[in-house]
CSV table of C-alpha atoms and ligand atoms in Angstrom, one decimal:
chain,number,residue,atom,x,y,z
A,299,MET,CA,11.1,-10.0,-29.8
A,300,ALA,CA,11.5,-11.4,-26.3
A,301,PRO,CA,14.5,-10.3,-24.1
A,302,SER,CA,17.1,-12.9,-23.6
A,303,SER,CA,17.0,-12.5,-19.8
A,304,TYR,CA,15.2,-10.7,-17.1
A,305,THR,CA,15.8,-9.6,-13.5
A,306,ARG,CA,14.1,-10.6,-10.3
A,307,LEU,CA,14.8,-10.1,-6.6
A,308,VAL,CA,14.5,-13.2,-4.4
A,309,LEU,CA,14.6,-13.7,-0.7
A,310,ALA,CA,18.1,-14.8,0.2
A,311,GLU,CA,17.9,-14.9,4.0
A,312,ARG,CA,15.3,-14.0,6.7
A,313,PRO,CA,16.0,-10.7,8.3
A,314,THR,CA,16.0,-10.4,12.1
A,315,GLY,CA,15.1,-6.7,12.1
A,316,LEU,CA,15.3,-4.2,9.3
A,317,ILE,CA,16.1,-5.7,6.0
A,318,THR,CA,19.8,-5.5,5.1
A,319,GLU,CA,21.9,-5.8,1.9
A,320,SER,CA,21.9,-9.6,2.2
A,321,THR,CA,18.2,-10.0,2.7
A,322,PHE,CA,17.5,-10.1,-1.1
A,323,ARG,CA,19.5,-11.4,-4.0
A,324,LYS,CA,19.3,-10.1,-7.5
A,325,GLU,CA,19.0,-12.8,-10.1
A,326,VAL,CA,19.3,-12.4,-13.9
A,327,VAL,CA,17.7,-15.4,-15.4
A,328,PRO,CA,17.1,-16.6,-19.0
A,329,TYR,CA,13.7,-15.5,-20.5
A,330,ASP,CA,12.2,-18.9,-20.9
A,331,LEU,CA,8.7,-17.9,-19.8
A,332,LYS,CA,5.6,-19.8,-21.3
A,333,ALA,CA,2.0,-19.0,-20.6
A,334,ASP,CA,-0.5,-21.9,-20.7
A,335,ASN,CA,-4.1,-21.5,-21.8
A,336,LYS,CA,-5.2,-19.8,-18.6
A,337,GLN,CA,-2.0,-17.8,-17.9
A,338,VAL,CA,-0.6,-14.5,-18.9
A,339,ILE,CA,3.0,-13.1,-19.1
A,340,VAL,CA,3.2,-9.7,-17.5
A,341,GLN,CA,5.9,-7.1,-18.0
A,342,VAL,CA,6.0,-5.3,-14.6
A,343,ASP,CA,5.9,-1.5,-14.7
A,344,TYR,CA,5.8,-0.4,-11.0
A,345,VAL,CA,6.1,-2.4,-7.8
A,346,SER,CA,4.7,-1.3,-4.4
A,347,LEU,CA,6.7,-1.3,-1.2
A,348,ASP,CA,4.4,-2.1,1.6
A,349,PRO,CA,5.5,-2.1,5.2
A,350,GLY,CA,3.1,-4.9,6.2
A,351,SER,CA,4.9,-7.3,3.8
A,352,ARG,CA,7.9,-7.2,6.2
A,353,ILE,CA,6.2,-9.9,8.3
A,354,TRP,CA,5.9,-12.2,5.2
A,355,LEU,CA,9.7,-12.4,5.4
A,356,ASP,CA,9.5,-14.1,8.9
A,357,GLU,CA,9.3,-17.9,9.1
A,358,ALA,CA,5.9,-18.0,10.8
A,359,THR,CA,2.7,-18.1,8.8
A,360,THR,CA,0.6,-15.0,9.4
A,361,TYR,CA,-2.6,-14.4,7.4
A,362,VAL,CA,-0.6,-15.5,4.3
A,363,GLU,CA,2.2,-18.1,3.7
A,364,PRO,CA,5.7,-16.6,4.3
A,365,VAL,CA,7.8,-15.8,1.3
A,366,GLN,CA,10.2,-18.8,0.9
A,367,ILE,CA,14.0,-18.5,0.7
A,368,GLY,CA,14.8,-18.4,-3.1
A,369,GLU,CA,11.2,-17.1,-4.0
A,370,THR,CA,10.7,-13.8,-5.8
A,371,MET,CA,9.6,-11.2,-3.3
A,372,ARG,CA,5.8,-11.2,-3.3
A,373,LEU,CA,4.3,-7.7,-3.5
A,374,PHE,CA,1.6,-5.7,-5.3
A,375,ALA,CA,2.6,-4.4,-8.7
A,376,ILE,CA,1.1,-3.1,-12.0
A,377,GLY,CA,2.2,-4.1,-15.4
A,378,THR,CA,1.4,-4.9,-19.0
A,379,VAL,CA,0.3,-8.2,-20.5
A,380,VAL,CA,2.8,-9.2,-23.2
A,381,GLU,CA,1.4,-12.7,-23.9
A,382,ALA,CA,-1.9,-14.2,-23.0
A,383,GLY,CA,-3.3,-17.7,-23.1
A,384,GLU,CA,-6.6,-18.0,-25.0
A,385,GLY,CA,-8.5,-19.0,-21.9
A,386,SER,CA,-6.9,-16.3,-19.7
A,387,GLY,CA,-9.5,-13.6,-20.3
A,388,PHE,CA,-6.7,-11.2,-21.3
A,389,ARG,CA,-5.1,-9.8,-24.4
A,390,ALA,CA,-1.5,-8.6,-25.0
A,391,GLY,CA,-1.5,-4.9,-24.2
A,392,ASP,CA,-3.9,-5.1,-21.3
A,393,LEU,CA,-2.9,-3.3,-18.1
A,394,VAL,CA,-3.2,-5.3,-14.9
A,395,SER,CA,-2.6,-5.2,-11.2
A,396,GLY,CA,-2.0,-8.0,-8.7
A,397,LEU,CA,0.7,-9.7,-6.6
A,398,LEU,CA,3.2,-9.7,-9.4
A,399,GLY,CA,6.3,-9.4,-7.2
A,400,TRP,CA,9.7,-7.8,-7.5
A,401,THR,CA,10.5,-8.9,-11.0
A,402,GLU,CA,10.6,-7.6,-14.5
A,403,TYR,CA,8.4,-10.4,-15.9
A,404,VAL,CA,6.1,-12.9,-14.4
A,405,VAL,CA,3.9,-15.8,-15.6
A,406,ILE,CA,0.6,-15.8,-13.6
A,407,ASP,CA,-2.9,-17.2,-13.8
A,408,GLY,CA,-5.4,-14.8,-15.4
A,409,GLY,CA,-7.7,-15.3,-12.4
A,410,SER,CA,-5.0,-13.8,-10.1
A,411,VAL,CA,-4.7,-10.4,-11.7
A,412,ALA,CA,-7.2,-7.6,-12.2
A,413,LYS,CA,-7.7,-5.8,-15.5
A,414,VAL,CA,-7.0,-2.1,-15.1
A,415,LYS,CA,-9.1,0.4,-17.0
A,416,VAL,CA,-7.7,3.8,-16.0
A,417,PRO,CA,-10.7,6.2,-15.4
A,418,GLU,CA,-10.8,9.8,-16.3
A,419,GLY,CA,-8.7,11.9,-13.9
A,420,ALA,CA,-6.6,9.0,-12.8
A,421,THR,CA,-3.2,7.5,-13.9
A,422,PHE,CA,-2.0,3.9,-14.1
A,423,VAL,CA,0.1,4.3,-10.8
A,424,ASP,CA,-3.1,5.2,-8.9
A,425,PHE,CA,-3.8,1.5,-9.0
A,426,LEU,CA,-1.1,1.1,-6.4
A,427,GLY,CA,-2.5,4.1,-4.5
A,428,PRO,CA,-6.1,5.3,-4.0
A,429,LEU,CA,-7.5,2.9,-6.7
A,430,GLY,CA,-5.4,0.0,-5.4
A,431,HIS,CA,-4.9,-1.9,-2.1
A,432,THR,CA,-4.1,1.5,-0.3
A,433,GLY,CA,-7.4,3.1,-1.1
A,434,LEU,CA,-9.4,-0.1,-0.5
A,435,THR,CA,-7.7,-0.6,2.9
A,436,ALA,CA,-8.6,3.0,3.8
A,437,TYR,CA,-12.2,2.6,2.8
A,438,PHE,CA,-12.9,-0.7,4.5
A,439,GLY,CA,-11.0,0.0,7.6
A,440,LEU,CA,-12.7,3.4,8.1
A,441,LEU,CA,-16.2,2.6,7.1
A,442,GLU,CA,-16.8,-1.2,7.5
A,443,VAL,CA,-14.7,-1.7,10.6
A,444,GLY,CA,-14.5,1.8,12.2
A,445,LYS,CA,-18.1,2.7,11.2
A,446,LEU,CA,-17.2,6.4,11.1
A,447,GLN,CA,-20.2,8.7,11.3
A,448,PRO,CA,-20.4,12.3,10.2
A,449,GLY,CA,-19.4,14.7,13.0
A,450,GLU,CA,-17.3,12.1,14.8
A,451,LYS,CA,-13.7,12.7,15.8
A,452,LEU,CA,-11.2,10.5,13.8
A,453,LEU,CA,-7.6,9.9,14.8
A,454,VAL,CA,-5.2,8.5,12.1
A,455,SER,CA,-1.6,7.4,12.8
A,456,ALA,CA,1.2,7.2,10.2
A,457,ALA,CA,-1.0,9.6,8.3
A,458,THR,CA,1.3,9.6,5.3
A,459,GLY,CA,-1.3,7.1,4.2
A,460,SER,CA,-3.5,10.1,3.7
A,461,ILE,CA,-6.4,8.5,1.9
A,462,VAL,CA,-8.1,7.7,5.2
A,463,CYS,CA,-8.0,11.4,6.2
A,464,GLN,CA,-9.5,12.5,3.0
A,465,ILE,CA,-12.3,10.0,2.9
A,466,ALA,CA,-13.2,10.9,6.4
A,467,LYS,CA,-13.2,14.7,5.6
A,468,SER,CA,-15.5,14.1,2.6
A,469,ARG,CA,-17.9,12.3,5.1
A,470,GLY,CA,-18.0,15.2,7.5
A,471,ALA,CA,-15.7,13.9,10.3
A,472,LYS,CA,-13.3,16.0,12.3
A,473,VAL,CA,-9.9,14.6,11.4
A,474,TYR,CA,-6.7,14.5,13.6
A,475,ALA,CA,-3.6,13.1,12.1
A,476,ILE,CA,-0.3,11.9,13.7
A,477,ALA,CA,3.0,12.1,11.7
A,478,GLY,CA,6.7,12.3,12.4
A,479,THR,CA,7.9,15.7,10.9
A,480,PRO,CA,6.7,19.3,10.9
A,481,GLU,CA,6.7,19.2,7.1
A,482,LYS,CA,4.4,16.2,7.0
A,483,CYS,CA,2.1,17.8,9.6
A,484,ALA,CA,2.0,21.1,7.5
A,485,TRP,CA,1.1,19.1,4.3
A,486,LEU,CA,-1.7,17.2,6.2
A,487,GLU,CA,-3.2,20.5,7.5
A,488,ASN,CA,-2.6,22.8,4.5
A,489,ASP,CA,-3.0,20.5,1.5
A,490,LEU,CA,-5.4,17.8,2.8
A,491,GLY,CA,-7.5,19.9,5.2
A,492,VAL,CA,-6.9,17.8,8.2
A,493,ASP,CA,-8.2,19.7,11.3
A,494,LYS,CA,-5.0,19.2,13.3
A,495,ALA,CA,-1.8,17.2,12.7
A,496,LEU,CA,0.4,16.3,15.6
A,497,ASN,CA,4.1,15.4,15.6
A,498,TYR,CA,4.5,12.3,17.7
A,499,LYS,CA,8.3,13.0,17.9
A,500,SER,CA,7.7,16.3,19.7
A,501,PRO,CA,8.4,16.2,23.5
A,502,THR,CA,5.0,17.9,24.0
A,503,PHE,CA,3.1,15.3,21.9
A,504,GLN,CA,0.9,14.0,24.7
A,505,GLU,CA,0.1,17.4,26.0
A,506,ASP,CA,-0.6,18.8,22.5
A,507,PHE,CA,-2.9,15.8,21.9
A,508,ILE,CA,-4.9,16.4,25.1
A,509,ASN,CA,-5.2,20.1,24.3
A,510,SER,CA,-6.3,19.7,20.7
A,511,VAL,CA,-8.0,16.3,20.3
A,512,ASP,CA,-8.9,15.5,23.9
A,513,ARG,CA,-10.9,12.4,23.1
A,514,PHE,CA,-11.8,10.6,19.9
A,515,ASP,CA,-14.5,8.3,18.5
A,516,VAL,CA,-12.5,6.3,15.9
A,517,PHE,CA,-8.8,5.5,15.8
A,518,PHE,CA,-7.4,4.2,12.4
A,519,ASP,CA,-4.1,2.8,13.7
A,520,ASN,CA,-1.2,2.0,11.4
A,521,VAL,CA,1.5,2.0,14.0
A,522,GLY,CA,0.7,0.1,17.2
A,523,GLY,CA,3.1,0.3,20.1
A,524,GLU,CA,3.4,3.4,22.3
A,525,ILE,CA,1.1,5.6,20.2
A,526,LEU,CA,-1.7,3.0,20.4
A,527,ASP,CA,-1.1,2.5,24.1
A,528,PHE,CA,-1.4,6.2,24.7
A,529,ALA,CA,-4.4,6.6,22.5
A,530,LEU,CA,-6.3,4.0,24.6
A,531,THR,CA,-6.3,6.6,27.4
A,532,ARG,CA,-8.2,9.1,25.2
A,533,LEU,CA,-11.2,7.0,24.0
A,534,ASN,CA,-14.7,8.4,24.0
A,535,VAL,CA,-17.5,6.1,25.2
A,536,ASN,CA,-18.2,3.5,22.4
A,537,ALA,CA,-15.0,4.4,20.5
A,538,ARG,CA,-13.7,2.0,17.8
A,539,VAL,CA,-10.0,1.3,17.3
A,540,VAL,CA,-9.2,-0.1,13.9
A,541,LEU,CA,-6.0,-2.2,13.7
A,542,CYS,CA,-4.9,-1.6,10.2
A,543,GLY,CA,-1.2,-2.0,10.7
A,544,ALA,CA,1.6,-2.0,13.3
A,545,LEU,CA,4.6,-0.2,11.8
A,546,SER,CA,6.4,0.1,15.1
A,547,GLU,CA,6.3,-3.7,15.6
A,548,TYR,CA,7.1,-5.2,12.1
A,549,ASN,CA,10.8,-5.3,12.7
A,550,ALA,CA,10.7,-6.0,16.4
A,551,ARG,CA,11.4,-9.5,17.9
A,552,ARG,CA,8.8,-8.9,20.6
A,553,SER,CA,5.7,-6.9,20.8
A,554,MET,CA,5.7,-4.2,23.6
A,555,GLY,CA,2.1,-5.1,24.6
A,556,LEU,CA,-0.6,-2.8,25.7
A,557,THR,CA,-0.7,-1.5,29.3
A,558,ASN,CA,-3.9,0.6,28.9
A,559,TYR,CA,-6.2,-2.0,27.5
A,560,ILE,CA,-8.5,-1.8,30.5
A,561,LYS,CA,-9.6,1.6,29.1
A,562,LEU,CA,-11.5,-0.3,26.4
A,563,LEU,CA,-13.6,-1.9,29.1
A,564,GLU,CA,-14.2,1.4,30.9
A,565,GLN,CA,-15.2,3.2,27.7
A,566,ARG,CA,-17.3,0.2,26.3
A,567,ALA,CA,-14.9,0.5,23.3
A,568,LYS,CA,-14.0,-2.0,20.6
A,569,ILE,CA,-10.6,-2.9,19.0
A,570,GLU,CA,-10.7,-4.8,15.8
A,571,GLY,CA,-8.2,-5.9,13.2
A,572,PHE,CA,-8.9,-6.5,9.5
A,573,ILE,CA,-7.3,-7.6,6.3
A,574,VAL,CA,-8.4,-5.8,3.1
A,575,SER,CA,-8.6,-9.0,1.1
A,576,ASP,CA,-11.6,-10.1,3.3
A,577,TYR,CA,-13.7,-7.6,1.3
A,578,THR,CA,-12.7,-8.7,-2.3
A,579,GLU,CA,-16.4,-9.1,-3.4
A,580,GLN,CA,-17.0,-5.4,-2.7
A,581,PHE,CA,-13.9,-4.1,-4.5
A,582,PRO,CA,-15.6,-3.2,-7.8
A,583,GLU,CA,-18.3,-0.9,-6.3
A,584,VAL,CA,-15.8,0.7,-3.8
A,585,LEU,CA,-13.3,1.3,-6.7
A,586,GLU,CA,-16.1,3.2,-8.5
A,587,TYR,CA,-16.7,5.3,-5.4
A,588,LEU,CA,-13.0,6.0,-5.0
A,589,SER,CA,-12.7,6.9,-8.7
A,590,ARG,CA,-15.6,9.4,-8.3
A,591,LEU,CA,-13.8,11.0,-5.3
A,592,LEU,CA,-10.6,11.2,-7.3
A,593,LEU,CA,-12.4,12.8,-10.2
A,594,SER,CA,-14.1,15.3,-7.9
A,595,GLY,CA,-10.7,16.5,-6.6
A,596,SER,CA,-11.5,15.2,-3.0
A,597,LEU,CA,-8.6,12.7,-3.1
A,598,LYS,CA,-5.1,14.1,-3.4
A,599,ARG,CA,-2.3,11.6,-3.6
A,600,ASN,CA,1.4,11.7,-3.2
A,601,TYR,CA,4.0,9.2,-4.5
A,602,HIS,CA,7.6,8.6,-3.6
A,603,ILE,CA,9.0,6.8,-6.6
A,604,VAL,CA,12.5,5.3,-6.7
A,605,GLU,CA,13.9,4.5,-10.1
A,606,GLY,CA,14.8,0.9,-10.8
A,607,LEU,CA,13.7,-2.5,-9.4
A,608,GLU,CA,17.2,-3.0,-7.9
A,609,GLN,CA,16.5,0.0,-5.6
A,610,ALA,CA,13.5,-1.6,-4.0
A,611,PRO,CA,15.3,-3.4,-1.1
A,612,LYS,CA,17.3,-0.4,0.0
A,613,ALA,CA,14.2,1.9,-0.3
A,614,PHE,CA,12.1,-0.5,1.8
A,615,ASN,CA,13.6,0.8,5.1
A,616,LEU,CA,12.5,4.4,4.3
A,617,LEU,CA,9.0,3.2,5.4
A,618,PHE,CA,10.4,2.6,8.9
A,619,SER,CA,12.7,5.6,9.1
A,620,GLY,CA,9.9,7.9,8.0
A,621,HIS,CA,11.9,9.2,5.0
A,622,ASN,CA,9.3,8.3,2.4
A,623,THR,CA,7.2,11.3,1.5
A,624,GLY,CA,4.2,9.4,-0.1
A,625,LYS,CA,3.1,6.0,-1.2
A,626,LEU,CA,6.4,4.2,-1.8
A,627,LEU,CA,6.9,2.6,-5.3
A,628,ALA,CA,9.8,1.4,-7.4
A,629,LYS,CA,9.6,2.1,-11.2
A,630,VAL,CA,10.9,-0.9,-13.2
A,631,LEU,CA,13.2,0.6,-15.8
A,632,ARG,CA,13.1,-0.8,-19.3
A,633,ARG,CA,16.1,-2.3,-20.9
A,634,LYS,CA,16.6,-1.5,-24.6
A,635,ASN,CA,15.5,-4.9,-25.9
A,636,ASN,CA,12.4,-4.9,-23.7
A,637,ASN,CA,11.3,-1.6,-25.2
A,638,LEU,CA,11.7,-3.1,-28.7
A,639,ARG,CA,9.6,-6.0,-27.7
A,640,LEU,CA,6.8,-3.8,-26.5
A,641,LEU,CA,7.1,-1.5,-29.6
A,642,ALA,CA,6.9,-4.5,-31.9
A,643,PHE,CA,3.7,-5.6,-30.2
A,644,LEU,CA,2.1,-2.1,-30.3
A,645,ILE,CA,2.9,-1.7,-34.0
A,646,SER,CA,1.2,-5.1,-34.7
A,647,GLN,CA,-1.9,-4.0,-32.8
A,648,PRO,CA,-2.7,-0.4,-33.7
A,649,MET,CA,-6.2,-0.6,-32.0
A,650,CYS,CA,-4.4,-0.8,-28.6
A,651,LEU,CA,-1.8,1.8,-29.4
A,652,GLY,CA,-3.8,5.0,-28.6
A,653,SER,CA,-5.2,4.0,-25.2
A,654,PHE,CA,-2.1,2.3,-24.2
A,655,MET,CA,0.2,5.2,-24.9
A,656,ALA,CA,-2.2,7.6,-23.2
A,657,HIS,CA,-2.1,5.6,-20.0
A,658,TYR,CA,1.6,4.8,-20.2
A,659,PHE,CA,2.8,8.3,-20.5
A,660,GLU,CA,0.5,9.7,-17.9
A,661,CYS,CA,2.3,7.9,-15.2
B,910,NAP,N1,-4.9,-4.4,7.1
B,910,NAP,C1,-4.6,-4.4,5.8
B,910,NAP,O1,-5.3,-5.1,5.1
B,910,NAP,C2,-3.6,-3.5,5.3
B,910,NAP,C3,-3.4,-3.4,3.9
B,910,NAP,C4,-2.4,-2.5,3.4
B,910,NAP,C5,-1.6,-1.7,4.3
B,910,NAP,N2,-1.9,-1.9,5.6
B,910,NAP,C6,-1.1,-1.1,6.6
B,910,NAP,O2,-1.3,0.3,6.3
B,910,NAP,C7,-0.2,1.1,6.9
B,910,NAP,C8,0.2,2.1,5.9
B,910,NAP,O3,0.9,1.5,4.8
B,910,NAP,P1,1.5,2.4,3.6
B,910,NAP,O4,2.1,1.5,2.6
B,910,NAP,O5,0.5,3.4,3.2
B,910,NAP,O6,2.7,3.1,4.4
B,910,NAP,P2,3.1,4.6,4.8
B,910,NAP,O7,1.8,5.3,5.2
B,910,NAP,O8,3.9,5.1,3.7
B,910,NAP,O9,3.9,4.3,6.1
B,910,NAP,C9,5.2,4.7,6.3
B,910,NAP,C10,5.2,5.9,7.3
B,910,NAP,O10,4.9,5.4,8.6
B,910,NAP,C11,5.5,6.2,9.6
B,910,NAP,N3,6.1,5.3,10.6
B,910,NAP,C12,7.0,4.3,10.4
B,910,NAP,N4,7.4,3.7,11.5
B,910,NAP,C13,6.7,4.4,12.5
B,910,NAP,C14,6.6,4.2,13.9
B,910,NAP,N5,7.4,3.3,14.6
B,910,NAP,N6,5.8,5.0,14.6
B,910,NAP,C15,5.1,6.0,14.0
B,910,NAP,N7,5.1,6.1,12.6
B,910,NAP,C16,5.9,5.4,11.9
B,910,NAP,C17,6.6,7.0,8.9
B,910,NAP,O11,6.1,8.3,8.8
B,910,NAP,P3,6.5,9.4,10.0
B,910,NAP,O12,7.4,10.4,9.4
B,910,NAP,O13,5.1,9.9,10.3
B,910,NAP,O14,7.1,8.6,11.1
B,910,NAP,C18,6.6,6.4,7.4
B,910,NAP,O15,6.9,7.4,6.5
B,910,NAP,C19,0.8,0.0,7.3
B,910,NAP,O16,0.7,-0.2,8.7
B,910,NAP,C20,0.4,-1.2,6.6
B,910,NAP,O17,0.9,-2.4,7.2
B,910,NAP,C21,-2.8,-2.7,6.1
């Protein structure tokens, strides 16, 4: 029993700074989706709100094509296959992750989504957290780009993305985190075991930094701007600066630039950007490693979940005001007829019912 219509959020106009009420348009469209032999139809369960995707809304091509006006907002999401082409490699009831977008339903090539098998100790939403692009980004940035060694001093900005701090602790590094509220700093120190968390909004931030961190070996930078510029003055010899993100710049029309870059030369240091999708071939083995960390209790995670797809645009700016308190997600709420459709499928496939229900209600 298919629904008669479904909701999606499309880009209505390009923002010039933070997104506004007119950036996205809600569309309720007839459910006329068809999957060909290699495609699947996915009912989306949770969508991720990722700050880096803000630059996909600008006209210029970055490392991906921009989202076009009228196109469904492209973002990572997890969902359930409700219909599968015979050559897609999937069956109805499979849990999947991928760039499904801000929509209740999507037709997508089977080759563009990953099958999710929720391991012991994890939940389905973890595939947008430590077992998704967030965890993979932390791992590759820290170890492949930053080449963090045991005993080294690591600095992490926008440390709400706490996975980096925890992988580093599990590998014997000394971890210094930067966050924007005393509550976030306390959580990083007390719950995650970070050696010292520093509030970058404190008037004594630079002084506190020099007194506690002094100099560091690896900087996992999510912010750019003034924090990065200051950090360049505190490099150890042969330090590595990992450019993971630039939260302070995504909404700006012009970059503030770096005034202290000469310190890289003086300290024989490196600065290197990366995009997690460069490491796709290594994803399966790293996901196994991250699952083991999760199961051992070494990876705590925190989600900030807003209820309803329609809330996603408004919630997006929390990422830039600092008002999200964990990995920001929107839960797609089920309408009555959609639930009936899923139920009809599950009753027709009792083999899938047990494992599906277990995963579904864990979230
Ligand atoms: N390279 C890649 O392939 C890749 C892939 C995925 C994500 N990323 C990057 O990873 C980073 C983290 O992403 P996430 O989804 O996990 O987000 P997140 O950690 O939840 O980031 C949001 C937090 O960043 C802080 N922040 C926002 N603006 C800031 C500013 N101007 N200065 C300092 N801190 C600021 C705020 O916390 P406070 O309260 O502390 O200010 C906010 O709560 C982003 O930079 C993203 O672009 C990179």
